[in-house]
mmCIF file of C-alpha atoms and ligand atoms in Angstrom:
data_model
loop_
_atom_site.group_PDB
_atom_site.id
_atom_site.type_symbol
_atom_site.label_atom_id
_atom_site.label_comp_id
_atom_site.label_asym_id
_atom_site.label_seq_id
_atom_site.Cartn_x
_atom_site.Cartn_y
_atom_site.Cartn_z
ATOM 1 C CA UNK A 1 -141.509 -219.414 74.042
ATOM 2 C CA UNK A 2 -143.705 -219.741 70.987
ATOM 3 C CA UNK A 3 -146.599 -222.144 70.959
ATOM 4 C CA UNK A 4 -149.930 -222.361 69.189
ATOM 5 C CA UNK A 5 -152.904 -220.874 70.988
ATOM 6 C CA UNK A 6 -156.364 -219.664 69.973
ATOM 7 C CA UNK A 7 -156.160 -216.149 68.553
ATOM 8 C CA UNK A 8 -158.686 -215.013 71.181
ATOM 9 C CA UNK A 9 -156.139 -215.700 73.926
ATOM 10 C CA UNK A 10 -153.676 -213.187 72.477
ATOM 11 C CA UNK A 11 -156.409 -210.525 72.539
ATOM 12 C CA UNK A 12 -157.510 -211.156 76.139
ATOM 13 C CA UNK A 13 -155.961 -209.100 78.934
ATOM 14 C CA UNK A 14 -155.462 -210.872 82.254
ATOM 15 C CA UNK A 15 -157.788 -209.886 85.119
ATOM 16 C CA UNK A 16 -156.092 -207.397 87.452
ATOM 17 C CA UNK A 17 -157.188 -208.065 91.044
ATOM 18 C CA UNK A 18 -157.423 -205.385 93.743
ATOM 19 C CA UNK A 19 -154.143 -204.425 95.372
ATOM 20 C CA UNK A 20 -153.228 -205.808 98.793
ATOM 21 C CA UNK A 21 -153.027 -203.380 101.690
ATOM 22 C CA UNK A 22 -149.553 -202.155 102.631
ATOM 23 C CA UNK A 23 -149.022 -201.340 106.313
ATOM 24 C CA UNK A 24 -147.704 -197.851 107.067
ATOM 25 C CA UNK A 25 -145.474 -197.118 110.099
ATOM 26 C CA UNK A 26 -146.744 -199.840 112.393
ATOM 27 C CA UNK A 27 -150.412 -199.073 111.714
ATOM 28 C CA UNK A 28 -152.928 -201.788 110.858
ATOM 29 C CA UNK A 29 -153.489 -201.960 107.096
ATOM 30 C CA UNK A 30 -156.942 -202.265 105.542
ATOM 31 C CA UNK A 31 -157.826 -203.834 102.192
ATOM 32 C CA UNK A 32 -160.890 -202.126 100.774
ATOM 33 C CA UNK A 33 -160.066 -203.032 97.176
ATOM 34 C CA UNK A 34 -161.760 -206.397 96.623
ATOM 35 C CA UNK A 35 -165.210 -206.067 98.215
ATOM 36 C CA UNK A 36 -164.441 -208.665 100.847
ATOM 37 C CA UNK A 37 -166.608 -209.002 103.960
ATOM 38 C CA UNK A 38 -164.767 -207.211 106.772
ATOM 39 C CA UNK A 39 -166.358 -209.074 109.700
ATOM 40 C CA UNK A 40 -164.963 -212.402 110.832
ATOM 41 C CA UNK A 41 -166.857 -215.437 109.548
ATOM 42 C CA UNK A 42 -169.794 -216.762 111.564
ATOM 43 C CA UNK A 43 -168.415 -219.392 114.009
ATOM 44 C CA UNK A 44 -170.899 -222.092 112.975
ATOM 45 C CA UNK A 45 -169.793 -221.727 109.347
ATOM 46 C CA UNK A 46 -166.111 -222.055 110.279
ATOM 47 C CA UNK A 47 -167.009 -225.079 112.386
ATOM 48 C CA UNK A 48 -168.822 -226.794 109.523
ATOM 49 C CA UNK A 49 -165.899 -226.117 107.183
ATOM 50 C CA UNK A 50 -163.369 -227.351 109.736
ATOM 51 C CA UNK A 51 -165.318 -230.536 110.314
ATOM 52 C CA UNK A 52 -165.436 -231.322 106.607
ATOM 53 C CA UNK A 53 -161.656 -230.928 106.392
ATOM 54 C CA UNK A 54 -161.456 -234.332 108.053
ATOM 55 C CA UNK A 55 -162.667 -235.842 104.799
ATOM 56 C CA UNK A 56 -160.488 -233.815 102.451
ATOM 57 C CA UNK A 57 -159.344 -237.030 100.812
ATOM 58 C CA UNK A 58 -162.776 -237.211 99.173
ATOM 59 C CA UNK A 59 -164.067 -235.180 96.247
ATOM 60 C CA UNK A 60 -166.966 -232.908 96.981
ATOM 61 C CA UNK A 61 -170.343 -234.212 95.845
ATOM 62 C CA UNK A 62 -170.284 -233.448 92.093
ATOM 63 C CA UNK A 63 -174.066 -233.072 92.135
ATOM 64 C CA UNK A 64 -173.927 -230.646 95.106
ATOM 65 C CA UNK A 65 -177.025 -232.512 96.267
ATOM 66 C CA UNK A 66 -177.572 -231.208 99.817
ATOM 67 C CA UNK A 67 -176.815 -227.566 99.087
ATOM 68 C CA UNK A 68 -179.030 -227.703 95.995
ATOM 69 C CA UNK A 69 -181.947 -229.090 98.020
ATOM 70 C CA UNK A 70 -181.481 -226.457 100.727
ATOM 71 C CA UNK A 71 -181.141 -223.596 98.270
ATOM 72 C CA UNK A 72 -184.192 -224.740 96.290
ATOM 73 C CA UNK A 73 -186.200 -224.629 99.487
ATOM 74 C CA UNK A 74 -184.707 -221.275 100.515
ATOM 75 C CA UNK A 75 -185.541 -219.637 97.169
ATOM 76 C CA UNK A 76 -188.770 -221.591 96.515
ATOM 77 C CA UNK A 77 -187.536 -222.912 93.165
ATOM 78 C CA UNK A 78 -187.107 -226.443 91.766
ATOM 79 C CA UNK A 79 -183.753 -228.191 92.209
ATOM 80 C CA UNK A 80 -183.316 -228.431 88.413
ATOM 81 C CA UNK A 81 -183.318 -224.622 88.265
ATOM 82 C CA UNK A 82 -180.039 -224.444 90.194
ATOM 83 C CA UNK A 83 -176.377 -224.978 89.420
ATOM 84 C CA UNK A 84 -173.353 -224.268 91.623
ATOM 85 C CA UNK A 85 -169.804 -223.408 90.634
ATOM 86 C CA UNK A 86 -166.477 -222.178 91.995
ATOM 87 C CA UNK A 87 -167.749 -218.691 92.717
ATOM 88 C CA UNK A 88 -170.044 -216.596 90.561
ATOM 89 C CA UNK A 89 -166.921 -216.273 88.406
ATOM 90 C CA UNK A 90 -167.185 -219.873 87.226
ATOM 91 C CA UNK A 91 -170.941 -219.467 86.793
ATOM 92 C CA UNK A 92 -170.398 -216.404 84.594
ATOM 93 C CA UNK A 93 -167.612 -218.144 82.654
ATOM 94 C CA UNK A 94 -170.000 -221.028 81.936
ATOM 95 C CA UNK A 95 -172.649 -218.612 80.663
ATOM 96 C CA UNK A 96 -170.158 -217.011 78.291
ATOM 97 C CA UNK A 97 -168.886 -220.421 77.218
ATOM 98 C CA UNK A 98 -172.308 -221.766 76.262
ATOM 99 C CA UNK A 99 -173.380 -218.660 74.331
ATOM 100 C CA UNK A 100 -170.490 -216.587 72.966
ATOM 101 C CA UNK A 101 -168.182 -217.431 70.036
ATOM 102 C CA UNK A 102 -166.357 -215.525 67.282
ATOM 103 C CA UNK A 103 -168.748 -213.292 65.340
ATOM 104 C CA UNK A 104 -171.142 -212.875 68.256
ATOM 105 C CA UNK A 105 -171.600 -210.040 70.749
ATOM 106 C CA UNK A 106 -172.085 -209.670 74.486
ATOM 107 C CA UNK A 107 -173.859 -206.536 75.710
ATOM 108 C CA UNK A 108 -173.203 -205.142 79.183
ATOM 109 C CA UNK A 109 -173.196 -201.786 80.994
ATOM 110 C CA UNK A 110 -169.957 -199.874 81.503
ATOM 111 C CA UNK A 111 -168.327 -199.315 83.896
ATOM 112 C CA UNK A 112 -169.318 -202.624 85.424
ATOM 113 C CA UNK A 113 -167.681 -205.840 86.664
ATOM 114 C CA UNK A 114 -164.193 -205.947 85.097
ATOM 115 C CA UNK A 115 -164.391 -209.686 84.347
ATOM 116 C CA UNK A 116 -167.101 -209.257 81.688
ATOM 117 C CA UNK A 117 -164.464 -207.979 79.248
ATOM 118 C CA UNK A 118 -161.902 -210.816 79.394
ATOM 119 C CA UNK A 119 -164.698 -213.411 79.571
ATOM 120 C CA UNK A 120 -166.085 -212.055 76.283
ATOM 121 C CA UNK A 121 -162.709 -211.750 74.570
ATOM 122 C CA UNK A 122 -161.613 -215.245 75.587
ATOM 123 C CA UNK A 123 -164.553 -216.667 73.624
ATOM 124 C CA UNK A 124 -163.444 -214.637 70.590
ATOM 125 C CA UNK A 125 -166.676 -212.627 70.883
ATOM 126 C CA UNK A 126 -167.055 -208.845 70.837
ATOM 127 C CA UNK A 127 -167.841 -206.876 74.011
ATOM 128 C CA UNK A 128 -170.468 -204.164 73.523
ATOM 129 C CA UNK A 129 -170.022 -201.786 76.448
ATOM 130 C CA UNK A 130 -173.059 -199.550 76.898
ATOM 131 C CA UNK A 131 -172.167 -196.481 79.004
ATOM 132 C CA UNK A 132 -174.186 -195.976 82.181
ATOM 133 C CA UNK A 133 -176.568 -193.012 82.239
ATOM 134 C CA UNK A 134 -175.332 -189.756 83.728
ATOM 135 C CA UNK A 135 -177.006 -190.699 87.039
ATOM 136 C CA UNK A 136 -174.971 -193.948 86.896
ATOM 137 C CA UNK A 137 -178.015 -196.198 86.334
ATOM 138 C CA UNK A 138 -178.078 -198.806 83.556
ATOM 139 C CA UNK A 139 -179.035 -197.159 80.240
ATOM 140 C CA UNK A 140 -181.535 -199.888 79.439
ATOM 141 C CA UNK A 141 -182.890 -198.071 76.363
ATOM 142 C CA UNK A 142 -179.401 -197.931 74.875
ATOM 143 C CA UNK A 143 -178.771 -201.537 75.901
ATOM 144 C CA UNK A 144 -181.958 -202.677 74.154
ATOM 145 C CA UNK A 145 -180.885 -200.765 71.052
ATOM 146 C CA UNK A 146 -177.454 -202.422 71.163
ATOM 147 C CA UNK A 147 -179.032 -205.889 70.816
ATOM 148 C CA UNK A 148 -178.940 -207.307 67.275
ATOM 149 C CA UNK A 149 -178.744 -210.654 65.402
ATOM 150 C CA UNK A 150 -175.233 -211.225 66.700
ATOM 151 C CA UNK A 151 -176.119 -210.728 70.384
ATOM 152 C CA UNK A 152 -175.882 -213.935 72.428
ATOM 153 C CA UNK A 153 -175.694 -212.633 75.969
ATOM 154 C CA UNK A 154 -176.833 -209.498 77.805
ATOM 155 C CA UNK A 155 -175.648 -208.749 81.315
ATOM 156 C CA UNK A 156 -177.282 -206.541 83.911
ATOM 157 C CA UNK A 157 -175.448 -206.029 87.195
ATOM 158 C CA UNK A 158 -177.675 -205.063 90.111
ATOM 159 C CA UNK A 159 -176.390 -203.463 92.258
ATOM 160 C CA UNK A 160 -173.737 -202.572 89.700
ATOM 161 C CA UNK A 161 -170.111 -203.147 90.608
ATOM 162 C CA UNK A 162 -168.417 -200.616 90.905
ATOM 163 C CA UNK A 163 -171.008 -197.813 90.832
ATOM 164 C CA UNK A 164 -173.614 -199.343 93.162
ATOM 165 C CA UNK A 165 -176.846 -198.477 91.343
ATOM 166 C CA UNK A 166 -179.619 -201.119 91.265
ATOM 167 C CA UNK A 167 -181.915 -202.012 88.359
ATOM 168 C CA UNK A 168 -185.570 -201.438 89.284
ATOM 169 C CA UNK A 169 -188.319 -203.968 88.550
ATOM 170 C CA UNK A 170 -190.316 -201.672 86.326
ATOM 171 C CA UNK A 171 -187.422 -200.634 84.052
ATOM 172 C CA UNK A 172 -186.336 -204.277 83.988
ATOM 173 C CA UNK A 173 -189.755 -205.409 82.742
ATOM 174 C CA UNK A 174 -189.787 -202.715 80.058
ATOM 175 C CA UNK A 175 -186.342 -203.837 78.984
ATOM 176 C CA UNK A 176 -187.160 -207.551 78.913
ATOM 177 C CA UNK A 177 -190.141 -206.838 76.644
ATOM 178 C CA UNK A 178 -187.645 -205.601 74.026
ATOM 179 C CA UNK A 179 -185.156 -208.499 74.301
ATOM 180 C CA UNK A 180 -185.583 -211.404 71.840
ATOM 181 C CA UNK A 181 -186.695 -214.526 73.750
ATOM 182 C CA UNK A 182 -183.713 -216.561 72.525
ATOM 183 C CA UNK A 183 -181.118 -214.165 73.940
ATOM 184 C CA UNK A 184 -180.014 -214.968 77.488
ATOM 185 C CA UNK A 185 -180.153 -212.099 79.973
ATOM 186 C CA UNK A 186 -177.946 -212.456 83.038
ATOM 187 C CA UNK A 187 -178.857 -210.561 86.182
ATOM 188 C CA UNK A 188 -175.645 -210.533 88.217
ATOM 189 C CA UNK A 189 -176.761 -210.032 91.820
ATOM 190 C CA UNK A 190 -173.450 -210.641 93.610
ATOM 191 C CA UNK A 191 -174.411 -207.875 96.092
ATOM 192 C CA UNK A 192 -178.105 -208.754 96.393
ATOM 193 C CA UNK A 193 -178.121 -208.936 100.214
ATOM 194 C CA UNK A 194 -176.872 -205.352 100.590
ATOM 195 C CA UNK A 195 -179.792 -203.837 98.668
ATOM 196 C CA UNK A 196 -182.145 -201.763 100.749
ATOM 197 C CA UNK A 197 -184.052 -199.849 98.092
ATOM 198 C CA UNK A 198 -184.546 -199.467 94.362
ATOM 199 C CA UNK A 199 -183.763 -203.021 93.320
ATOM 200 C CA UNK A 200 -185.675 -206.299 93.200
ATOM 201 C CA UNK A 201 -185.133 -210.013 93.708
ATOM 202 C CA UNK A 202 -184.317 -211.497 90.298
ATOM 203 C CA UNK A 203 -185.675 -214.885 91.370
ATOM 204 C CA UNK A 204 -189.194 -213.376 91.480
ATOM 205 C CA UNK A 205 -188.887 -212.490 87.788
ATOM 206 C CA UNK A 206 -187.864 -215.977 86.623
ATOM 207 C CA UNK A 207 -191.355 -217.440 86.070
ATOM 208 C CA UNK A 208 -192.219 -214.753 83.534
ATOM 209 C CA UNK A 209 -188.799 -214.741 81.790
ATOM 210 C CA UNK A 210 -187.417 -218.148 80.716
ATOM 211 C CA UNK A 211 -184.371 -216.434 79.162
ATOM 212 C CA UNK A 212 -183.356 -214.845 82.491
ATOM 213 C CA UNK A 213 -180.426 -216.179 84.538
ATOM 214 C CA UNK A 214 -179.947 -214.891 88.089
ATOM 215 C CA UNK A 215 -176.372 -215.146 89.371
ATOM 216 C CA UNK A 216 -175.514 -215.033 93.080
ATOM 217 C CA UNK A 217 -172.530 -215.829 95.293
ATOM 218 C CA UNK A 218 -171.428 -216.799 98.798
ATOM 219 C CA UNK A 219 -168.362 -214.547 98.340
ATOM 220 C CA UNK A 220 -169.800 -211.193 99.342
ATOM 221 C CA UNK A 221 -172.529 -210.965 102.007
ATOM 222 C CA UNK A 222 -171.949 -214.552 103.157
ATOM 223 C CA UNK A 223 -168.271 -213.682 103.670
ATOM 224 C CA UNK A 224 -166.964 -216.814 101.953
ATOM 225 C CA UNK A 225 -164.857 -215.319 99.130
ATOM 226 C CA UNK A 226 -161.969 -217.657 99.906
ATOM 227 C CA UNK A 227 -164.069 -220.805 99.583
ATOM 228 C CA UNK A 228 -165.439 -220.156 96.066
ATOM 229 C CA UNK A 229 -169.157 -220.914 95.857
ATOM 230 C CA UNK A 230 -171.533 -219.198 93.457
ATOM 231 C CA UNK A 231 -174.760 -220.268 91.815
ATOM 232 C CA UNK A 232 -177.243 -219.584 89.055
ATOM 233 C CA UNK A 233 -181.020 -219.837 89.114
ATOM 234 C CA UNK A 234 -182.692 -220.212 85.721
ATOM 235 C CA UNK A 235 -184.909 -222.326 83.495
ATOM 236 C CA UNK A 236 -183.911 -226.037 83.721
ATOM 237 C CA UNK A 237 -182.846 -226.055 80.042
ATOM 238 C CA UNK A 238 -180.407 -223.186 80.642
ATOM 239 C CA UNK A 239 -179.080 -224.933 83.751
ATOM 240 C CA UNK A 240 -178.542 -228.184 81.802
ATOM 241 C CA UNK A 241 -176.522 -226.351 79.175
ATOM 242 C CA UNK A 242 -174.474 -224.604 81.854
ATOM 243 C CA UNK A 243 -173.568 -227.937 83.431
ATOM 244 C CA UNK A 244 -171.589 -228.840 80.302
ATOM 245 C CA UNK A 245 -169.283 -225.870 80.959
ATOM 246 C CA UNK A 246 -168.795 -226.233 84.714
ATOM 247 C CA UNK A 247 -165.929 -228.418 85.905
ATOM 248 C CA UNK A 248 -166.999 -231.477 87.861
ATOM 249 C CA UNK A 249 -165.905 -231.222 91.506
ATOM 250 C CA UNK A 250 -165.276 -227.478 91.225
ATOM 251 C CA UNK A 251 -167.121 -226.807 94.482
ATOM 252 C CA UNK A 252 -165.053 -228.479 97.179
ATOM 253 C CA UNK A 253 -166.482 -230.485 100.026
ATOM 254 C CA UNK A 254 -165.375 -227.823 102.498
ATOM 255 C CA UNK A 255 -167.043 -225.115 100.424
ATOM 256 C CA UNK A 256 -170.303 -227.072 100.172
ATOM 257 C CA UNK A 257 -170.359 -227.704 103.924
ATOM 258 C CA UNK A 258 -169.682 -224.046 104.719
ATOM 259 C CA UNK A 259 -172.273 -222.818 102.219
ATOM 260 C CA UNK A 260 -174.937 -225.100 103.698
ATOM 261 C CA UNK A 261 -174.117 -223.829 107.185
ATOM 262 C CA UNK A 262 -174.209 -220.212 106.021
ATOM 263 C CA UNK A 263 -177.538 -220.731 104.291
ATOM 264 C CA UNK A 264 -178.975 -222.138 107.520
ATOM 265 C CA UNK A 265 -177.878 -218.846 109.132
ATOM 266 C CA UNK A 266 -179.329 -216.738 106.322
ATOM 267 C CA UNK A 267 -181.082 -214.398 108.754
ATOM 268 C CA UNK A 268 -177.804 -213.696 110.622
ATOM 269 C CA UNK A 269 -176.098 -213.146 107.274
ATOM 270 C CA UNK A 270 -178.833 -210.706 106.384
ATOM 271 C CA UNK A 271 -178.518 -208.798 109.667
ATOM 272 C CA UNK A 272 -174.792 -208.354 109.013
ATOM 273 C CA UNK A 273 -175.427 -207.313 105.400
ATOM 274 C CA UNK A 274 -177.892 -204.656 106.549
ATOM 275 C CA UNK A 275 -175.369 -203.452 109.139
ATOM 276 C CA UNK A 276 -172.836 -203.024 106.322
ATOM 277 C CA UNK A 277 -175.524 -201.222 104.298
ATOM 278 C CA UNK A 278 -176.030 -198.844 107.251
ATOM 279 C CA UNK A 279 -172.278 -198.114 107.477
ATOM 280 C CA UNK A 280 -172.317 -197.567 103.719
ATOM 281 C CA UNK A 281 -175.155 -195.058 103.895
ATOM 282 C CA UNK A 282 -173.553 -193.204 106.833
ATOM 283 C CA UNK A 283 -170.221 -193.070 105.016
ATOM 284 C CA UNK A 284 -171.927 -191.839 101.865
ATOM 285 C CA UNK A 285 -173.545 -188.977 103.774
ATOM 286 C CA UNK A 286 -170.258 -188.200 105.497
ATOM 287 C CA UNK A 287 -168.297 -188.035 102.234
ATOM 288 C CA UNK A 288 -170.943 -185.809 100.672
ATOM 289 C CA UNK A 289 -170.720 -183.503 103.628
ATOM 290 C CA UNK A 290 -166.961 -183.362 103.162
ATOM 291 C CA UNK A 291 -167.586 -182.402 99.559
ATOM 292 C CA UNK A 292 -166.392 -185.308 97.441
ATOM 293 C CA UNK A 293 -168.606 -186.840 94.769
ATOM 294 C CA UNK A 294 -170.206 -190.148 95.822
ATOM 295 C CA UNK A 295 -172.725 -192.231 93.900
ATOM 296 C CA UNK A 296 -175.834 -193.666 95.591
ATOM 297 C CA UNK A 297 -174.814 -197.259 96.287
ATOM 298 C CA UNK A 298 -176.813 -200.348 97.154
ATOM 299 C CA UNK A 299 -173.713 -202.598 97.154
ATOM 300 C CA UNK A 300 -171.108 -203.434 99.774
ATOM 301 C CA UNK A 301 -168.968 -200.535 98.572
ATOM 302 C CA UNK A 302 -169.062 -196.867 97.575
ATOM 303 C CA UNK A 303 -168.128 -195.311 94.251
ATOM 304 C CA UNK A 304 -166.332 -191.973 94.113
ATOM 305 C CA UNK A 305 -166.417 -190.672 90.518
ATOM 306 C CA UNK A 306 -163.220 -188.646 90.960
ATOM 307 C CA UNK A 307 -162.191 -188.838 87.285
ATOM 308 C CA UNK A 308 -158.665 -187.388 86.965
ATOM 309 C CA UNK A 309 -158.274 -187.201 90.749
ATOM 310 C CA UNK A 310 -158.866 -190.931 91.178
ATOM 311 C CA UNK A 311 -155.215 -191.873 91.031
ATOM 312 C CA UNK A 312 -154.241 -189.214 93.558
ATOM 313 C CA UNK A 313 -156.994 -190.397 95.896
ATOM 314 C CA UNK A 314 -155.921 -194.034 95.613
ATOM 315 C CA UNK A 315 -152.315 -193.060 96.353
ATOM 316 C CA UNK A 316 -153.307 -190.919 99.340
ATOM 317 C CA UNK A 317 -155.316 -193.832 100.735
ATOM 318 C CA UNK A 318 -152.349 -196.168 100.246
ATOM 319 C CA UNK A 319 -150.191 -193.680 102.154
ATOM 320 C CA UNK A 320 -152.435 -194.113 105.197
ATOM 321 C CA UNK A 321 -152.461 -197.909 104.907
ATOM 322 C CA UNK A 322 -155.752 -198.353 103.050
ATOM 323 C CA UNK A 323 -155.962 -200.139 99.692
ATOM 324 C CA UNK A 324 -158.877 -198.921 97.549
ATOM 325 C CA UNK A 325 -159.602 -199.744 93.915
ATOM 326 C CA UNK A 326 -159.084 -197.248 91.122
ATOM 327 C CA UNK A 327 -161.145 -198.119 88.055
ATOM 328 C CA UNK A 328 -162.266 -196.251 84.937
ATOM 329 C CA UNK A 329 -163.580 -192.871 86.077
ATOM 330 C CA UNK A 330 -163.190 -193.201 89.806
ATOM 331 C CA UNK A 331 -162.361 -195.100 92.945
ATOM 332 C CA UNK A 332 -164.309 -197.938 94.549
ATOM 333 C CA UNK A 333 -164.093 -198.256 98.317
ATOM 334 C CA UNK A 334 -165.324 -201.458 99.963
ATOM 335 C CA UNK A 335 -167.154 -200.971 103.251
ATOM 336 C CA UNK A 336 -164.847 -201.850 106.125
ATOM 337 C CA UNK A 337 -163.974 -201.257 109.772
ATOM 338 C CA UNK A 338 -164.720 -197.925 111.412
ATOM 339 C CA UNK A 339 -161.018 -197.052 111.557
ATOM 340 C CA UNK A 340 -160.660 -197.728 107.809
ATOM 341 C CA UNK A 341 -163.717 -195.565 107.044
ATOM 342 C CA UNK A 342 -162.232 -192.781 109.199
ATOM 343 C CA UNK A 343 -158.983 -192.867 107.277
ATOM 344 C CA UNK A 344 -160.779 -192.719 103.926
ATOM 345 C CA UNK A 345 -162.870 -189.779 105.168
ATOM 346 C CA UNK A 346 -159.663 -188.046 106.269
ATOM 347 C CA UNK A 347 -158.078 -188.552 102.843
ATOM 348 C CA UNK A 348 -161.266 -187.132 101.295
ATOM 349 C CA UNK A 349 -161.148 -183.986 103.475
ATOM 350 C CA UNK A 350 -157.529 -183.409 102.525
ATOM 351 C CA UNK A 351 -158.371 -183.767 98.845
ATOM 352 C CA UNK A 352 -161.125 -181.184 99.230
ATOM 353 C CA UNK A 353 -158.809 -178.914 101.274
ATOM 354 C CA UNK A 354 -156.396 -178.953 98.350
ATOM 355 C CA UNK A 355 -159.330 -177.762 96.261
ATOM 356 C CA UNK A 356 -159.392 -180.822 94.090
ATOM 357 C CA UNK A 357 -162.900 -182.102 94.430
ATOM 358 C CA UNK A 358 -164.903 -178.937 95.038
ATOM 359 C CA UNK A 359 -168.204 -178.371 93.297
ATOM 360 C CA UNK A 360 -168.515 -182.011 92.431
ATOM 361 C CA UNK A 361 -170.923 -183.073 95.146
ATOM 362 C CA UNK A 362 -173.853 -183.804 92.873
ATOM 363 C CA UNK A 363 -172.439 -186.751 90.921
ATOM 364 C CA UNK A 364 -174.549 -189.811 91.256
ATOM 365 C CA UNK A 365 -178.230 -189.467 91.914
ATOM 366 C CA UNK A 366 -179.884 -186.554 93.635
ATOM 367 C CA UNK A 367 -179.595 -185.854 97.362
HETATM 368 C C1 PLP B 1 -167.425 -210.424 93.172
HETATM 369 C C2 PLP B 1 -168.305 -210.471 91.968
HETATM 370 C C3 PLP B 1 -168.570 -211.656 91.260
HETATM 371 C C4 PLP B 1 -167.870 -212.955 91.472
HETATM 372 O O1 PLP B 1 -167.576 -213.325 92.702
HETATM 373 P P1 PLP B 1 -167.128 -214.800 93.074
HETATM 374 O O2 PLP B 1 -166.159 -214.596 94.173
HETATM 375 O O3 PLP B 1 -166.512 -215.440 91.885
HETATM 376 O O4 PLP B 1 -168.374 -215.480 93.498
HETATM 377 C C5 PLP B 1 -169.462 -211.629 90.222
HETATM 378 N N1 PLP B 1 -170.059 -210.494 89.861
HETATM 379 C C6 PLP B 1 -169.818 -209.346 90.484
HETATM 380 C C7 PLP B 1 -170.531 -208.134 90.036
HETATM 381 C C8 PLP B 1 -168.923 -209.289 91.540
HETATM 382 O O5 PLP B 1 -168.657 -208.125 92.121
#
């Protein structure tokens, strides 16, 4: 069927989500392809969500009043520095919508979060993908050089999805000193709670950088991916502009109730996030011992830069009932149950036994 659409739509590829897990011969299947939290939700959060279902005939509070108040207190910021949306995805979409248009450019590291590409193209703007450094950190010098008169938005992803490297405070400050003050810089911290070292809390940098927008979500460490709540913290003027591009009522009543409950349990959420970080670090060491390349990760996942062996690795994982995510240059494995980690480690040993990944143990940072 032919119908008239914006030319940008024809040029925008649809987002390809992670594959579902396919069970093999009666075994439990594991989905490690979408960075979902593998532990069951905290009971008090489920309870709060269930209770709010009783009023599903009502819209959620369009002003997200209670959650905004609680988050402002939690982060020690003003309420007018916060806006919530249907996941960090809607928050990011709003940021693209208020800045990018045909003839303008959006600068981001690559590989990074897949969505940055279609979000740029849908606005008719041009993506400027700046390759990560060899050690898989953001090449902030190259990113600063890529900024010009046409640049409207710059995105940093810390820890970076899918490679896991964080942006450090010092390199961030050096970078910000080179960015024009009227260009918005987004610090996407979807995996903030999993960071143990090397990164920093973007909220701490807000007072000295009015053009900084910190993006966070309840989808990852809070384990609420299915309820869609994300938020931005920024200068009130940036937040006001973002509100024009966020759908009213996009954060449901159930989602707001669950998010408030989860925020009240922030220390439990953090304990679980650090437990996942510990499994991540153990698994990283284990894979290195086996002899496959693994990047140093501060996210809720590991990155195996397997290059031309990535497809084979993904297939071998699928054959043992584990869905992992093949992306440009490698495979991303979300942290999951012990049994799932064991199967991935087994697939890795077999790959090495076939002589496919030998001598590649030093990818990523040292150690
Ligand atoms: C998962 C993710 C998001 C978006 O998650 P939502 O579920 O929409 O909150 C944003 N940025 C990065 C880097 C992510 O990995």
